[in-house]
PDB file of C-alpha atoms in Angstrom:
ATOM      1  CA  UNK A  25     -61.554  69.164  14.136  1.00 67.00           C
ATOM      2  CA  UNK A  26     -57.893  69.764  15.270  1.00 78.00           C
ATOM      3  CA  UNK A  27     -55.435  66.646  15.925  1.00 90.00           C
ATOM      4  CA  UNK A  28     -54.840  68.234  19.277  1.00 93.00           C
ATOM      5  CA  UNK A  29     -58.208  68.775  20.354  1.00 94.00           C
ATOM      6  CA  UNK A  30     -58.633  65.278  22.411  1.00 93.00           C
ATOM      7  CA  UNK A  31     -55.420  65.762  24.157  1.00 96.00           C
ATOM      8  CA  UNK A  32     -56.495  69.373  24.927  1.00 96.00           C
ATOM      9  CA  UNK A  33     -59.249  68.180  26.464  1.00 96.00           C
ATOM     10  CA  UNK A  34     -57.584  65.228  28.639  1.00 96.00           C
ATOM     11  CA  UNK A  35     -55.064  67.661  29.800  1.00 97.00           C
ATOM     12  CA  UNK A  36     -57.477  70.543  30.661  1.00 97.00           C
ATOM     13  CA  UNK A  37     -59.331  67.705  32.622  1.00 97.00           C
ATOM     14  CA  UNK A  38     -56.518  66.414  34.380  1.00 97.00           C
ATOM     15  CA  UNK A  39     -55.268  70.588  35.114  1.00 97.00           C
ATOM     16  CA  UNK A  40     -58.440  71.358  36.432  1.00 97.00           C
ATOM     17  CA  UNK A  41     -58.297  68.292  38.657  1.00 97.00           C
ATOM     18  CA  UNK A  42     -55.050  69.023  40.028  1.00 97.00           C
ATOM     19  CA  UNK A  43     -55.339  72.651  40.613  1.00 97.00           C
ATOM     20  CA  UNK A  44     -58.842  71.850  42.807  1.00 97.00           C
ATOM     21  CA  UNK A  45     -56.463  68.979  44.636  1.00 97.00           C
ATOM     22  CA  UNK A  46     -53.894  71.622  45.144  1.00 96.00           C
ATOM     23  CA  UNK A  47     -55.843  74.437  46.182  1.00 96.00           C
ATOM     24  CA  UNK A  48     -58.905  72.701  48.395  1.00 96.00           C
ATOM     25  CA  UNK A  49     -57.027  69.571  49.955  1.00 96.00           C
ATOM     26  CA  UNK A  50     -53.029  69.987  49.890  1.00 96.00           C
ATOM     27  CA  UNK A  51     -52.724  73.759  50.525  1.00 95.00           C
ATOM     28  CA  UNK A  52     -54.991  73.561  53.659  1.00 96.00           C
ATOM     29  CA  UNK A  53     -53.195  70.212  54.729  1.00 96.00           C
ATOM     30  CA  UNK A  54     -50.152  72.452  54.434  1.00 95.00           C
ATOM     31  CA  UNK A  55     -51.210  75.445  56.442  1.00 96.00           C
ATOM     32  CA  UNK A  56     -53.331  73.960  59.045  1.00 96.00           C
ATOM     33  CA  UNK A  57     -51.863  70.335  59.645  1.00 95.00           C
ATOM     34  CA  UNK A  58     -48.056  71.541  59.036  1.00 95.00           C
ATOM     35  CA  UNK A  59     -47.403  68.726  56.242  1.00 95.00           C
ATOM     36  CA  UNK A  60     -46.121  70.110  52.811  1.00 94.00           C
ATOM     37  CA  UNK A  61     -45.967  66.760  51.392  1.00 95.00           C
ATOM     38  CA  UNK A  62     -48.813  66.768  49.507  1.00 94.00           C
ATOM     39  CA  UNK A  63     -48.146  70.178  47.632  1.00 95.00           C
ATOM     40  CA  UNK A  64     -44.609  68.753  46.879  1.00 93.00           C
ATOM     41  CA  UNK A  65     -46.588  65.977  45.175  1.00 95.00           C
ATOM     42  CA  UNK A  66     -49.083  67.888  43.444  1.00 95.00           C
ATOM     43  CA  UNK A  67     -47.340  70.987  42.858  1.00 94.00           C
ATOM     44  CA  UNK A  68     -44.867  69.718  39.584  1.00 95.00           C
ATOM     45  CA  UNK A  69     -47.624  67.574  37.809  1.00 96.00           C
ATOM     46  CA  UNK A  70     -50.063  70.477  38.276  1.00 97.00           C
ATOM     47  CA  UNK A  71     -47.222  72.906  36.891  1.00 96.00           C
ATOM     48  CA  UNK A  72     -46.362  70.920  33.864  1.00 97.00           C
ATOM     49  CA  UNK A  73     -50.252  70.365  33.118  1.00 97.00           C
ATOM     50  CA  UNK A  74     -50.719  74.197  33.332  1.00 97.00           C
ATOM     51  CA  UNK A  75     -47.833  74.599  30.875  1.00 98.00           C
ATOM     52  CA  UNK A  76     -49.057  71.990  28.751  1.00 98.00           C
ATOM     53  CA  UNK A  77     -52.609  73.607  28.910  1.00 97.00           C
ATOM     54  CA  UNK A  78     -51.387  77.185  27.873  1.00 97.00           C
ATOM     55  CA  UNK A  79     -49.087  75.538  24.906  1.00 97.00           C
ATOM     56  CA  UNK A  80     -51.615  73.132  23.564  1.00 97.00           C
ATOM     57  CA  UNK A  81     -54.274  76.213  23.892  1.00 97.00           C
ATOM     58  CA  UNK A  82     -51.973  78.418  21.690  1.00 97.00           C
ATOM     59  CA  UNK A  83     -51.312  75.672  19.223  1.00 96.00           C
ATOM     60  CA  UNK A  84     -55.118  75.030  18.566  1.00 96.00           C
ATOM     61  CA  UNK A  85     -56.551  78.432  18.694  1.00 95.00           C
ATOM     62  CA  UNK A  86     -56.036  78.957  14.989  1.00 93.00           C
ATOM     63  CA  UNK A  87     -57.495  75.694  14.175  1.00 92.00           C
ATOM     64  CA  UNK A  88     -60.501  76.216  16.441  1.00 93.00           C
ATOM     65  CA  UNK A  89     -61.196  79.669  14.845  1.00 93.00           C
ATOM     66  CA  UNK A  90     -61.212  81.602  18.235  1.00 94.00           C
ATOM     67  CA  UNK A  91     -61.499  85.085  18.369  1.00 95.00           C
ATOM     68  CA  UNK A  92     -59.117  87.039  20.586  1.00 96.00           C
ATOM     69  CA  UNK A  93     -61.916  86.966  23.550  1.00 96.00           C
ATOM     70  CA  UNK A  94     -62.510  83.341  23.337  1.00 95.00           C
ATOM     71  CA  UNK A  95     -58.772  82.765  23.252  1.00 97.00           C
ATOM     72  CA  UNK A  96     -58.000  84.872  26.418  1.00 97.00           C
ATOM     73  CA  UNK A  97     -61.143  83.101  28.192  1.00 97.00           C
ATOM     74  CA  UNK A  98     -59.513  79.704  27.500  1.00 97.00           C
ATOM     75  CA  UNK A  99     -56.381  81.022  28.746  1.00 97.00           C
ATOM     76  CA  UNK A 100     -57.486  83.010  31.722  1.00 97.00           C
ATOM     77  CA  UNK A 101     -59.922  79.865  32.660  1.00 96.00           C
ATOM     78  CA  UNK A 102     -56.726  78.085  33.599  1.00 95.00           C
ATOM     79  CA  UNK A 103     -55.845  80.048  36.540  1.00 96.00           C
ATOM     80  CA  UNK A 104     -59.661  79.951  37.869  1.00 96.00           C
ATOM     81  CA  UNK A 105     -60.773  77.300  39.833  1.00 94.00           C
ATOM     82  CA  UNK A 106     -63.408  74.719  37.848  1.00 96.00           C
ATOM     83  CA  UNK A 107     -62.205  77.224  34.680  1.00 96.00           C
ATOM     84  CA  UNK A 108     -61.136  74.348  32.653  1.00 96.00           C
ATOM     85  CA  UNK A 109     -64.222  72.365  33.122  1.00 96.00           C
ATOM     86  CA  UNK A 110     -66.016  75.478  31.774  1.00 95.00           C
ATOM     87  CA  UNK A 111     -63.888  75.706  28.738  1.00 95.00           C
ATOM     88  CA  UNK A 112     -64.330  71.989  28.029  1.00 95.00           C
ATOM     89  CA  UNK A 113     -68.157  72.221  28.241  1.00 94.00           C
ATOM     90  CA  UNK A 114     -68.453  75.850  26.251  1.00 92.00           C
ATOM     91  CA  UNK A 115     -65.521  75.756  23.709  1.00 90.00           C
ATOM     92  CA  UNK A 116     -64.480  72.197  23.283  1.00 89.00           C
ATOM     93  CA  UNK A 117     -67.197  69.221  23.650  1.00 83.00           C
ATOM     94  CA  UNK A 118     -69.249  70.572  20.865  1.00 74.00           C
ATOM     95  CA  UNK A 119     -66.506  70.472  18.552  1.00 63.00           C
ATOM     96  CA  UNK A 120     -65.753  66.946  19.743  1.00 57.00           C
ATOM     97  CA  UNK A 121     -68.775  65.451  19.044  1.00 51.00           C
TER      98      UNK A 121
END
C-alpha cells in the first residue's frame, strides 16, 4: 500500500465535497441570490484540493500499478460531480483494506 493512499483518500473526499458544495449550493446562491460570498469562500479551498488530488494521483499511480485507462479515469473523475466518490469506491477502498 502506498504511503500516500490514506492522504489521497481524504483529499479525494474533501475535493468531492467541496466540488458538490460549489456547484450545487454556492453557484446557485451567486446567480439566483446575487451573493458571490460562498463562491469566494469555497473557490480557493476547492482549487487547492483539486490541485492536491491531481498531484497525489500522479505520485501514487505507479505504486498503485494503474494502467493508462485507470489513471485517466482517476484524473477525469476530479472534474465530474461525484466522480471522486466513484474513484474511492472502485479503485482505492479495496487497496486500503
